[in-house]
CSV table of C-alpha atoms and ligand atoms in Angstrom, one decimal:
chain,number,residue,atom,x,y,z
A,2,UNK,CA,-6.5,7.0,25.3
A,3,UNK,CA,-6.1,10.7,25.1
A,4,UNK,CA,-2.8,11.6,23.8
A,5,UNK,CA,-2.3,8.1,22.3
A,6,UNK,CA,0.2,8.1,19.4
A,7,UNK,CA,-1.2,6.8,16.2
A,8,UNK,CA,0.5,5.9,13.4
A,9,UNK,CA,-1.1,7.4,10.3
A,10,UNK,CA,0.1,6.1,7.3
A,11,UNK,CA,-0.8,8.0,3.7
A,12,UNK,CA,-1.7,11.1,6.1
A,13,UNK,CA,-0.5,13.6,3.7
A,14,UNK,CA,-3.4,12.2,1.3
A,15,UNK,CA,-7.2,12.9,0.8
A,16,UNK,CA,-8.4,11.3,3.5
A,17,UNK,CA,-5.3,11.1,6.0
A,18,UNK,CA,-4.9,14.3,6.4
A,19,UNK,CA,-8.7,15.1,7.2
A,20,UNK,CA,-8.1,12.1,9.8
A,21,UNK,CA,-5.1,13.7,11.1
A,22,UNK,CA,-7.1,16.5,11.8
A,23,UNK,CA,-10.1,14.7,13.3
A,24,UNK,CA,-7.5,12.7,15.6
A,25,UNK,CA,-5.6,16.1,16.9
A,26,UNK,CA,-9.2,17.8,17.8
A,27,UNK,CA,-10.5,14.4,19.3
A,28,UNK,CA,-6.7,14.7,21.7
A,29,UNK,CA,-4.7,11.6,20.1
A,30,UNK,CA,-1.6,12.5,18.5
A,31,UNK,CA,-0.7,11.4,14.9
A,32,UNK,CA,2.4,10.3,14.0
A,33,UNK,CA,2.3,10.7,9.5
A,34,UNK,CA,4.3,8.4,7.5
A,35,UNK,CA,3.7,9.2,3.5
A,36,UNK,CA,6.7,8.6,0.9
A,37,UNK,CA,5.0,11.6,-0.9
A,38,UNK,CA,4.5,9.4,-4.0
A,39,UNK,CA,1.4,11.0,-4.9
A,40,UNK,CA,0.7,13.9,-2.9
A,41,UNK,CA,3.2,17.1,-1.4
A,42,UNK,CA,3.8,18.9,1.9
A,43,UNK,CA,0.7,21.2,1.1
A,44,UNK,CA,-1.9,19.1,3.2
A,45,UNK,CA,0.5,18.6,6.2
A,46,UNK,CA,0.8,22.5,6.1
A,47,UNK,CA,-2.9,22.4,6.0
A,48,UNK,CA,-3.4,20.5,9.1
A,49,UNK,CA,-1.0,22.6,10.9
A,50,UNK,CA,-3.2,26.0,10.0
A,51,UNK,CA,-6.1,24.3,11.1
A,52,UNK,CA,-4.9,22.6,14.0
A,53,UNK,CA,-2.2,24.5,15.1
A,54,UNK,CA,-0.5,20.8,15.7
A,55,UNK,CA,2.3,20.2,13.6
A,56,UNK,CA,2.0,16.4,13.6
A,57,UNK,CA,5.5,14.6,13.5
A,58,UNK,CA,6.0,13.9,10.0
A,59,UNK,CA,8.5,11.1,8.3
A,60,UNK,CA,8.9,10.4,5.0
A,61,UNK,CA,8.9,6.9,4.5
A,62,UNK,CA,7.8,4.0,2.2
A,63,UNK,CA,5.7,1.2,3.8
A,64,UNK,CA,6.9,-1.5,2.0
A,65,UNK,CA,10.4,-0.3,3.7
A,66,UNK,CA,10.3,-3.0,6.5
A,67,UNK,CA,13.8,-1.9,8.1
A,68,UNK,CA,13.1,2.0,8.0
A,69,UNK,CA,9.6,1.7,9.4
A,70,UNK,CA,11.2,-0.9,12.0
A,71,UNK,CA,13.6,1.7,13.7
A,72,UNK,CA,10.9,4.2,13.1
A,73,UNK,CA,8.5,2.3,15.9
A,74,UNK,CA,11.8,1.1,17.9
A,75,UNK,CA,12.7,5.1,18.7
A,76,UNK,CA,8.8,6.0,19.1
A,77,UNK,CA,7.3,3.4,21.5
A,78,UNK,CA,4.3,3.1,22.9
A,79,UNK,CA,2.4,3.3,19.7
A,80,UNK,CA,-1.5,2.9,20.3
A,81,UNK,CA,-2.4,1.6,17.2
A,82,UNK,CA,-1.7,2.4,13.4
A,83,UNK,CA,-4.4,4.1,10.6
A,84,UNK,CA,-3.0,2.6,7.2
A,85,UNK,CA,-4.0,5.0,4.2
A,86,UNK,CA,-1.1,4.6,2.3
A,87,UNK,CA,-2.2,2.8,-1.4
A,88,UNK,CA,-2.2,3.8,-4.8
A,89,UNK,CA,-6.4,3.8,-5.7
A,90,UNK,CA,-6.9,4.9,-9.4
A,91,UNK,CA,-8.9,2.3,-11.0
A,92,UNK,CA,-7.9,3.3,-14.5
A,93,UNK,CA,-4.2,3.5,-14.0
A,94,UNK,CA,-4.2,-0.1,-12.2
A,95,UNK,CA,-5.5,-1.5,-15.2
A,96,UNK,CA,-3.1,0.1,-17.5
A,97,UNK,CA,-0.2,-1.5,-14.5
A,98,UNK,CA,-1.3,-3.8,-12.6
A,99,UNK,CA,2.1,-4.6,-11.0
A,100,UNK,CA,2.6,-1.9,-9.6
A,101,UNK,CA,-0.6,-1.9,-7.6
A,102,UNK,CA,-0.3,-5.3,-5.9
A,103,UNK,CA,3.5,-4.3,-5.4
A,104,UNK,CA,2.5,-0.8,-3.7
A,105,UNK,CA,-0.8,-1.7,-1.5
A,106,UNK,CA,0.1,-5.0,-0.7
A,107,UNK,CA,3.6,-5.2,0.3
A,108,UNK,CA,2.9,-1.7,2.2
A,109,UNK,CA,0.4,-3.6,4.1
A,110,UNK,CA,2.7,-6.6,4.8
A,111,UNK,CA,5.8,-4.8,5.9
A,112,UNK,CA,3.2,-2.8,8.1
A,113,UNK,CA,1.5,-5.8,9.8
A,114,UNK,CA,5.0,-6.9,10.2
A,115,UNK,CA,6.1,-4.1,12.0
A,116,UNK,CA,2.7,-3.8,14.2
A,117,UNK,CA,3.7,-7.7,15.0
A,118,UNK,CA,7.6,-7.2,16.1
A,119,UNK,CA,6.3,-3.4,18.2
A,120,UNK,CA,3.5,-5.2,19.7
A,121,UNK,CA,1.0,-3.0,18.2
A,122,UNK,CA,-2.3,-4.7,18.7
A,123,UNK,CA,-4.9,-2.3,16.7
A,124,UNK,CA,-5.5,-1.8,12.9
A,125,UNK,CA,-7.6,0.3,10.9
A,126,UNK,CA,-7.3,0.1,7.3
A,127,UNK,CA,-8.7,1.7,4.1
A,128,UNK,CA,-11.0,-0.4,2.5
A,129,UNK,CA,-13.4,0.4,-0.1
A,130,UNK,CA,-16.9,-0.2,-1.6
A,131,UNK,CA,-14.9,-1.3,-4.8
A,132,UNK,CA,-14.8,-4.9,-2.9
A,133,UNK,CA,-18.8,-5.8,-3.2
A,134,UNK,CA,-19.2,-5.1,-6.9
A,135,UNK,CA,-22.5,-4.8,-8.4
A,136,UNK,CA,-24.3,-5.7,-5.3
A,137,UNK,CA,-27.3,-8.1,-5.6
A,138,UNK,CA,-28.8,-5.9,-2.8
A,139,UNK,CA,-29.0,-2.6,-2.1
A,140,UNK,CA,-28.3,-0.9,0.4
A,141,UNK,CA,-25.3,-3.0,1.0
A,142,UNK,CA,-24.4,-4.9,4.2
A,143,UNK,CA,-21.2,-6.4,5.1
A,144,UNK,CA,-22.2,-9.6,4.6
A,145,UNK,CA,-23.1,-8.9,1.0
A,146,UNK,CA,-20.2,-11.7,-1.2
A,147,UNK,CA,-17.4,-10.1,-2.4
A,148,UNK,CA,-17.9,-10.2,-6.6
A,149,UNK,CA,-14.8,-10.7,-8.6
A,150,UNK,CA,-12.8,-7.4,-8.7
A,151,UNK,CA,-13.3,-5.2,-12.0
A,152,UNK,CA,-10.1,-3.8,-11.3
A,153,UNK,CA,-6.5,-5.0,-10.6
A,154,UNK,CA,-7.1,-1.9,-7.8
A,155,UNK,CA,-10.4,-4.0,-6.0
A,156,UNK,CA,-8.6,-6.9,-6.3
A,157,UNK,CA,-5.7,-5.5,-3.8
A,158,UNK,CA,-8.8,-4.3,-1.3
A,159,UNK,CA,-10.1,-7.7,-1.8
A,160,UNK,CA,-6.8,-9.0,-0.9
A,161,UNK,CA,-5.5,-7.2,1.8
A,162,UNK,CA,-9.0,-8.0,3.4
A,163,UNK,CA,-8.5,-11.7,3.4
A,164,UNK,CA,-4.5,-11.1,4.9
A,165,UNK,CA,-6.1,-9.2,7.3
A,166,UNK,CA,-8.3,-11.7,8.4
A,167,UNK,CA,-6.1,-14.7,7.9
A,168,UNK,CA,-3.2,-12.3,10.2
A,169,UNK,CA,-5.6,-12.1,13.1
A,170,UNK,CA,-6.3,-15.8,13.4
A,171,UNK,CA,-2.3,-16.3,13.3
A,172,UNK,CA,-1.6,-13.2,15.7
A,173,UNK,CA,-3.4,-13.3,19.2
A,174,UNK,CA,-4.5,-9.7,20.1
A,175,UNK,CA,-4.3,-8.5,16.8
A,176,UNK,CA,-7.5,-6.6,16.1
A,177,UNK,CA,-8.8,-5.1,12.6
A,178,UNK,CA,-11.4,-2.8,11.5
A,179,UNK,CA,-11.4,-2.3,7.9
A,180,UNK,CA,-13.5,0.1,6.9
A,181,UNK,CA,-15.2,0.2,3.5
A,182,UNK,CA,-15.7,3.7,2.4
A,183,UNK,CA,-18.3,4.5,0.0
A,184,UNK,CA,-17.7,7.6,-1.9
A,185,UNK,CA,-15.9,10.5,-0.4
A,186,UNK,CA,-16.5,13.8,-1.6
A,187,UNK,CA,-15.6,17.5,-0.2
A,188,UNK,CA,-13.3,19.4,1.7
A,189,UNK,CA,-12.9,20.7,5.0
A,190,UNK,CA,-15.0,23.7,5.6
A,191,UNK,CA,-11.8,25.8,6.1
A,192,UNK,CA,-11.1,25.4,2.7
A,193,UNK,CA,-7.1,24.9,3.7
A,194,UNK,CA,-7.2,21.0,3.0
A,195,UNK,CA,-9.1,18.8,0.5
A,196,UNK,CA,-8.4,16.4,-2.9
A,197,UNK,CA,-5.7,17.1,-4.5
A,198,UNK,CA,-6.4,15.0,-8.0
A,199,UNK,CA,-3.4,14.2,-10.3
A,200,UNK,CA,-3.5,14.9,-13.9
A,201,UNK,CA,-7.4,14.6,-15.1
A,202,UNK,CA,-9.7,13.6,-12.3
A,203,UNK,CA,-11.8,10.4,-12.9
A,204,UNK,CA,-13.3,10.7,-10.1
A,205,UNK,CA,-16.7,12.4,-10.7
A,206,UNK,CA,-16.7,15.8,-8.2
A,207,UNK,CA,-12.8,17.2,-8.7
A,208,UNK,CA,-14.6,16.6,-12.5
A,209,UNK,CA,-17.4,19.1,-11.4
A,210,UNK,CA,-15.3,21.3,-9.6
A,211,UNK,CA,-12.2,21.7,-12.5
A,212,UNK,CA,-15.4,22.0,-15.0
A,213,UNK,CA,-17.3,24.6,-13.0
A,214,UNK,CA,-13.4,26.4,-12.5
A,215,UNK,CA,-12.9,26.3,-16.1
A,216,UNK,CA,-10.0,24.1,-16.0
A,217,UNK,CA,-11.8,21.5,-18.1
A,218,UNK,CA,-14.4,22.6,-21.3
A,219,UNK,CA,-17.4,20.4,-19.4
A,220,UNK,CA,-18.3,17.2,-17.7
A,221,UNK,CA,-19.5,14.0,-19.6
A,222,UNK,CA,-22.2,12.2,-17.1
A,223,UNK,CA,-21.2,8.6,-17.8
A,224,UNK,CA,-24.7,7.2,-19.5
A,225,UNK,CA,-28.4,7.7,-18.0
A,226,UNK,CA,-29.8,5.0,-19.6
A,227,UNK,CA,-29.7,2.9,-16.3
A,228,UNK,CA,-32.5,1.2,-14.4
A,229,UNK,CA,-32.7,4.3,-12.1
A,230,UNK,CA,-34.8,6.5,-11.2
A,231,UNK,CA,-33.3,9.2,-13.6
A,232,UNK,CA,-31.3,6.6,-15.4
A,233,UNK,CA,-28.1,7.7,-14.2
A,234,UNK,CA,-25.7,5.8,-11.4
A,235,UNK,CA,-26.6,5.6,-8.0
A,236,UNK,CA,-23.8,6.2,-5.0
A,237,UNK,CA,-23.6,7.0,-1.4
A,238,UNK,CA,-21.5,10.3,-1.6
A,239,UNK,CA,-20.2,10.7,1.9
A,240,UNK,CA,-18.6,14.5,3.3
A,241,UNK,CA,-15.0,13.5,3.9
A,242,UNK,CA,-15.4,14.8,7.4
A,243,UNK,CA,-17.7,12.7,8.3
A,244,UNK,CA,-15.5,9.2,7.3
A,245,UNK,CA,-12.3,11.0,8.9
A,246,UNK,CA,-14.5,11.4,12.2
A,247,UNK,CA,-15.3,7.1,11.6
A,248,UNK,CA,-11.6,6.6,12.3
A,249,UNK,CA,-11.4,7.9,15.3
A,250,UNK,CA,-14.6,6.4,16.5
A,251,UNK,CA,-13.0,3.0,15.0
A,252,UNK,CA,-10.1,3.9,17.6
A,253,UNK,CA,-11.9,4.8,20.2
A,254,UNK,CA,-14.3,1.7,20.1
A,255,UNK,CA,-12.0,-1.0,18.5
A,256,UNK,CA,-11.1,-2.7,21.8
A,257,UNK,CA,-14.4,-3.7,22.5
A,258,UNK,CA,-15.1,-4.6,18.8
A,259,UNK,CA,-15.4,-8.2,18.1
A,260,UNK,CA,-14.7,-10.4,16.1
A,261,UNK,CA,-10.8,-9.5,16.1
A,262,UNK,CA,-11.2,-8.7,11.9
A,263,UNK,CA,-14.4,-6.5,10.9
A,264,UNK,CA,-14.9,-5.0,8.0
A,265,UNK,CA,-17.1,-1.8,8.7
A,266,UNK,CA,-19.4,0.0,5.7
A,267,UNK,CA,-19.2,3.7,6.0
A,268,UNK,CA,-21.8,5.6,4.3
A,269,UNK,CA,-24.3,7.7,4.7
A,270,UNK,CA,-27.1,5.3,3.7
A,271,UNK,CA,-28.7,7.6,1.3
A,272,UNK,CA,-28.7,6.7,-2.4
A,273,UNK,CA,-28.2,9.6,-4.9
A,274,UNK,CA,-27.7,9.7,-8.5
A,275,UNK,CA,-25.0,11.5,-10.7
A,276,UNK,CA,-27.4,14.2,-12.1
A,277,UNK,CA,-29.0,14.5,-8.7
A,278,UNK,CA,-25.3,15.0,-7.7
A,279,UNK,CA,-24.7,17.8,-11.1
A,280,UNK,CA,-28.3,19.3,-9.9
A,281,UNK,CA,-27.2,19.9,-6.5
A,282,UNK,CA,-23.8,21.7,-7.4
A,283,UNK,CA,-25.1,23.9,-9.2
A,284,UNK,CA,-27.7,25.0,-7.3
A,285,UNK,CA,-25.4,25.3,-4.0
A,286,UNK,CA,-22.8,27.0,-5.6
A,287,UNK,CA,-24.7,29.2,-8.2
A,288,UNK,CA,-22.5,28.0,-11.0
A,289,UNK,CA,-22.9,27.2,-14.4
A,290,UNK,CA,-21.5,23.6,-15.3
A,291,UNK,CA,-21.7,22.6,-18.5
A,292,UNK,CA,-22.5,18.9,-19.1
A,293,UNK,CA,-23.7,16.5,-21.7
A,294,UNK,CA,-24.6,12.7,-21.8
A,295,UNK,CA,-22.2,10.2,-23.0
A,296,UNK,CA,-21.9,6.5,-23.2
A,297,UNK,CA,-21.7,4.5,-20.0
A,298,UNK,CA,-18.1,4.0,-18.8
A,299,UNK,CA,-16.8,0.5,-18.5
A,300,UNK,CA,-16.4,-1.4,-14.8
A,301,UNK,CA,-19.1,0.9,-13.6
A,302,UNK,CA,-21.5,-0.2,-10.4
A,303,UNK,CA,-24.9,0.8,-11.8
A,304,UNK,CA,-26.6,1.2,-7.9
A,305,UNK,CA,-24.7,1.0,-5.3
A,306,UNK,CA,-25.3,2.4,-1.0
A,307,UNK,CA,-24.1,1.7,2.3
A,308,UNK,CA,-26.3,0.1,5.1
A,309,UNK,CA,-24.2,2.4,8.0
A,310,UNK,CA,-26.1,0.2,11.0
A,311,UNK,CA,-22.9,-1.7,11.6
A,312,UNK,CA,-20.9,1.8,11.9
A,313,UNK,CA,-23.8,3.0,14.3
A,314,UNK,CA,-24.2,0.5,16.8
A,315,UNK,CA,-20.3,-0.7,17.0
A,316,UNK,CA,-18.4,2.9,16.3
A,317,UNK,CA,-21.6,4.9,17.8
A,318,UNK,CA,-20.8,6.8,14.3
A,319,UNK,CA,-23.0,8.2,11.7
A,320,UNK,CA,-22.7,10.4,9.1
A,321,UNK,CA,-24.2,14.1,9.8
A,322,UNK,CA,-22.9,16.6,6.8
A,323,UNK,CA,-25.3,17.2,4.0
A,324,UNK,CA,-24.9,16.3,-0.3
A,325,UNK,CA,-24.7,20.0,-0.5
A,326,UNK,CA,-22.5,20.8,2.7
A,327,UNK,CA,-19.9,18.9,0.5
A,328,UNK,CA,-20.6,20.2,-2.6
A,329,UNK,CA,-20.0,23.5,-0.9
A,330,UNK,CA,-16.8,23.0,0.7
A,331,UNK,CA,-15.6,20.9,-2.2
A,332,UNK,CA,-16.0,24.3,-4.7
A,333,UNK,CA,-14.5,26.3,-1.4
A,334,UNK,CA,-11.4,24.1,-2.1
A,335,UNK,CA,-11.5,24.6,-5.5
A,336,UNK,CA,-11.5,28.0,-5.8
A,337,UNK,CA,-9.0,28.5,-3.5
A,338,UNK,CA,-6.5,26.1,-5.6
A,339,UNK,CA,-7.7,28.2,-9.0
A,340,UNK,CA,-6.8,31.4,-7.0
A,341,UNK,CA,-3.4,29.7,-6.2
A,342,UNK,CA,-2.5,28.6,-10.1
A,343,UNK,CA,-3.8,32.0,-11.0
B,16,NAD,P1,-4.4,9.7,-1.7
B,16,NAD,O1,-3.7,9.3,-2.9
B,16,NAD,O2,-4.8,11.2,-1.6
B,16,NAD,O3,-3.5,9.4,-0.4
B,16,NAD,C1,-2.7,8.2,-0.3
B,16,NAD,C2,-1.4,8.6,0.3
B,16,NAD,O4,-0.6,7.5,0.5
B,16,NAD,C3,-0.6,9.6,-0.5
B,16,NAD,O5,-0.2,10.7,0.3
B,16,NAD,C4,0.6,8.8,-1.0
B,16,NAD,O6,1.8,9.6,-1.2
B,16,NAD,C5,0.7,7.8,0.1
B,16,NAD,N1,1.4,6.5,-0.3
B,16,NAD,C6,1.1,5.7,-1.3
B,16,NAD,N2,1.9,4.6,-1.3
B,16,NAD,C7,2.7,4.7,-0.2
B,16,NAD,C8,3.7,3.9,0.3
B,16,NAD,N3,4.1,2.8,-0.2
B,16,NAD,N4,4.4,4.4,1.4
B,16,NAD,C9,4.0,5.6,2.0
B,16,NAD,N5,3.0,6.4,1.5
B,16,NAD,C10,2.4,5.9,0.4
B,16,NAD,O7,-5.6,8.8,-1.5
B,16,NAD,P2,-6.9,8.9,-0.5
B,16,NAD,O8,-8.1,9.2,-1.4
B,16,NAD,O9,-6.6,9.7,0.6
B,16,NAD,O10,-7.1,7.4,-0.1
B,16,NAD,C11,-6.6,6.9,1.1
B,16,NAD,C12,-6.9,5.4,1.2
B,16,NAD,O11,-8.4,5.2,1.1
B,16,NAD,C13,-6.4,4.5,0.1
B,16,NAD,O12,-6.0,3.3,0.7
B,16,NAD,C14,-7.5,4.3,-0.9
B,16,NAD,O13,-7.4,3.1,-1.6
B,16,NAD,C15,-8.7,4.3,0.1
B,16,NAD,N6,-10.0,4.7,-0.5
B,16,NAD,C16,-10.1,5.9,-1.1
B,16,NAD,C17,-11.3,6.2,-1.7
B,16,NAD,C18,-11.4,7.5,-2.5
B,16,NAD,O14,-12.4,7.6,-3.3
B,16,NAD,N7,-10.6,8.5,-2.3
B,16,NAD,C19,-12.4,5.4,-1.6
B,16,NAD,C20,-12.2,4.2,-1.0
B,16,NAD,C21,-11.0,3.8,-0.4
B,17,WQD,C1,-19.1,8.1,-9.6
B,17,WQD,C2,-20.2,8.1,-10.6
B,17,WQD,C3,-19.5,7.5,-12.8
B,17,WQD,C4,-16.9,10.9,-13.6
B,17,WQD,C5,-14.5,5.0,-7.6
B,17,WQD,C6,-13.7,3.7,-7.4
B,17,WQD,C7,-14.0,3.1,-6.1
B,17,WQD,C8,-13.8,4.2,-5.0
B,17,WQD,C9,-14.5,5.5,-5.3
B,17,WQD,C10,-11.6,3.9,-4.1
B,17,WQD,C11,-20.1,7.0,-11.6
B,17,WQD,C12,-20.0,9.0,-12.8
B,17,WQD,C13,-17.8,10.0,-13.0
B,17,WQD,C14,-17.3,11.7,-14.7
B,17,WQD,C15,-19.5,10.6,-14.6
B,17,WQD,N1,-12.4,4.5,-4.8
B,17,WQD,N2,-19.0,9.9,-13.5
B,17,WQD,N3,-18.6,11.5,-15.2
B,17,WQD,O1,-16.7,4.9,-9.9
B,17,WQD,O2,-18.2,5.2,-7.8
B,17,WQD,O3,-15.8,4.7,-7.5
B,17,WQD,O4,-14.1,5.9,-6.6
B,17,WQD,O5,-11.7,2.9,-3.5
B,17,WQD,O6,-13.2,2.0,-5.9
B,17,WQD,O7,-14.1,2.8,-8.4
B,17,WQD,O8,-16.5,6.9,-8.4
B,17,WQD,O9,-16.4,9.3,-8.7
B,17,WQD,O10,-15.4,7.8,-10.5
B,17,WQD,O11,-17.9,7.9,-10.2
B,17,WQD,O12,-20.6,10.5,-15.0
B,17,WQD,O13,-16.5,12.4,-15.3
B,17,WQD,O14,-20.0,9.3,-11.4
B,17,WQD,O15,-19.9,6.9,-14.0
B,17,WQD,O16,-21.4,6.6,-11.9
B,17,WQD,P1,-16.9,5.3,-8.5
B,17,WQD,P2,-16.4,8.0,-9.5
């Protein structure tokens, strides 16, 4: 398996790229196709510093069947294929939803396509917590019901779920592991990749980090008037790292993974809540961050966390950073982009 190509798709993103990196220092080689749509060449140069691997790079939309086609005809022997690439702002596929079922779901067609006519047999894909809801349950298995999707976005992670299952009952030796990322936070500790948000963050620590920069006057914690503990939401923040390192576990253990479609929870299995989140920046990092209480924010889980025994005992994975090593590298990152505006 050591040297196996992988195809990586979205690798120039959040996540991919901290994958690609994961996959060079774990010996496979990954092959990134990104159309750029939302990100630039400033992570792939980050993997490169890190790795000293530049990974073959081609820029390339998914949901081009023909392109991605004679992509795999001239590579060959492709081990299997990491599909990142998706659109996942909650708030912008409300205000168009098209273009959200358009982007992640014809990518995902045109790639299962492709995997069918190379004779690519293995399949890990980005899914998300998004699809459980508000669970009745917590911590969350994967059997929990899927709860109708508060956002056009969960509704294409609900739905490239159930093509993924239905393509594995109509392809023999197709396998799928679709894993179902809580919430990733951080950087890498080198500071020379991390999230790259575009325009104002929603997501809640590029919010903390661009308030505790001074980019953004302060951060509004989203009620706290919850059934909580402290009354404000509960999430399972996991160190980006750690859910890049899942992936390769997921390709290292996905042959002997059964049933052929699996949805996977990765997590770290530890509830913590927003202000315990605010609490523990600022006492890492030594910063001030202003923030006050608003309203609650619409769509929002109120308690949601991962139960990671399905990750353990069939990807031998398990998360191993700390809240704070995240909070850490993810003000490291900062930083080092405020330094670069400067
Ligand atoms: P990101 O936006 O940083 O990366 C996605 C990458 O995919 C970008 O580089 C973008 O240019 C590329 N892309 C989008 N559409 C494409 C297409 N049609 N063809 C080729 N490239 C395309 O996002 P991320 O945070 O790295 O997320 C990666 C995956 O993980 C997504 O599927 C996302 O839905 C999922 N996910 C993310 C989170 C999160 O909080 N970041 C949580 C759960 C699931
Ligand atoms: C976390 C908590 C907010 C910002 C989203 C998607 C989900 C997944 C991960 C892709 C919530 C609170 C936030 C702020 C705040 N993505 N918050 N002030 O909502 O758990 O999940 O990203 O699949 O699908 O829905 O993440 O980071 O937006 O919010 O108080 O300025 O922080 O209310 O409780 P969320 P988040």
């Amino acid at each position: 398996m050591r040297g196996s190509k992988v195809i990586v798709t979205g690798g120039a993103g959040y996540i991919g790229a901290h994958a690609a990196v994961s996959l060079i220092q774990n010996g496979f080689s990954p092959i990134i196709v990104d159309n750029l749509s939302r990100s630039s060449n400033q992570l792939l140069k980050g993997i490169f510093e890190i790795t000293g691997h530049r990974p073959e790079f081609y820029e390339l939309d998914c949901r081009d069947f023909d392109r991605l086609k004679s992509l795999l005809n001239k590579l060959r022997e492709v081990y299997a294929v990491i599909h990142f690439a998706a659109y996942k702002s909650v708030s912008e596929s409300v205000a168009a939803p098209e273009l959200y079922y358009d982007n992640n779901l014809n990518s995902l067609l045109s790639v299962l396509k492709v995997m069918k006519e190379s004779d690519i047999k293995y399949l890990i894909f980005s899914s998300s917590c998004t699809v459980y809801g508000e669970p009745d349950r917590i911590p969350v298995t994967e059997d929990s019901p899927f709860k109708r999707a508060e956002s056009p976005y969960g509704a294409t992670k609900q739905m490239s779920e159930r093509i993924l299952e239905d393509a594995v009952i109509s392809r023999s030796g197709l396998k799928v592991v679709s894993l179902r990322y809580f919430n990733p936070i951080g950087a890498h500790p080198s500071g020379l990749i991390g999230e790259l948000p575009i325009g104002v963050p929603s997501n809640l620590v590029p919010y903390i980090t661009q308030t505790a920069a001074g980019k953004r006057d302060k951060l509004i914690i989203f009620g706290d008037d919850y059934d909580t503990p402290d009354g404000s939401c509960l999430r399972d923040f996991i160190h980006v790292v750690d859910l890049a390192d899942a992936h390769v576990k997921a390709l290292q253990n996905i042959s002997n993974i059964s049933p052929a479609f699996l949805g996977i929870n990765v997590g770290t299995g530890v509830p913590v809540s927003v202000l315990q989140l605010v609490h523990e920046f600022v006492s890492v990092t030594g910063v001030d961050l202003p923030y006050e209480i608003g309203p609650r924010r619409e769509g929002d889980v109120i308690k949601t966390y991962a139960d990671p025994t399905r990750a353990k005992q069939l990807l031998h994975w398990e998360a191993k950073r700390s809240i704070r090593e995240a909070l850490n590298d993810a003000w490291n990152w900062e930083k080092r982009l405020s330094h670069a505006t400067n």
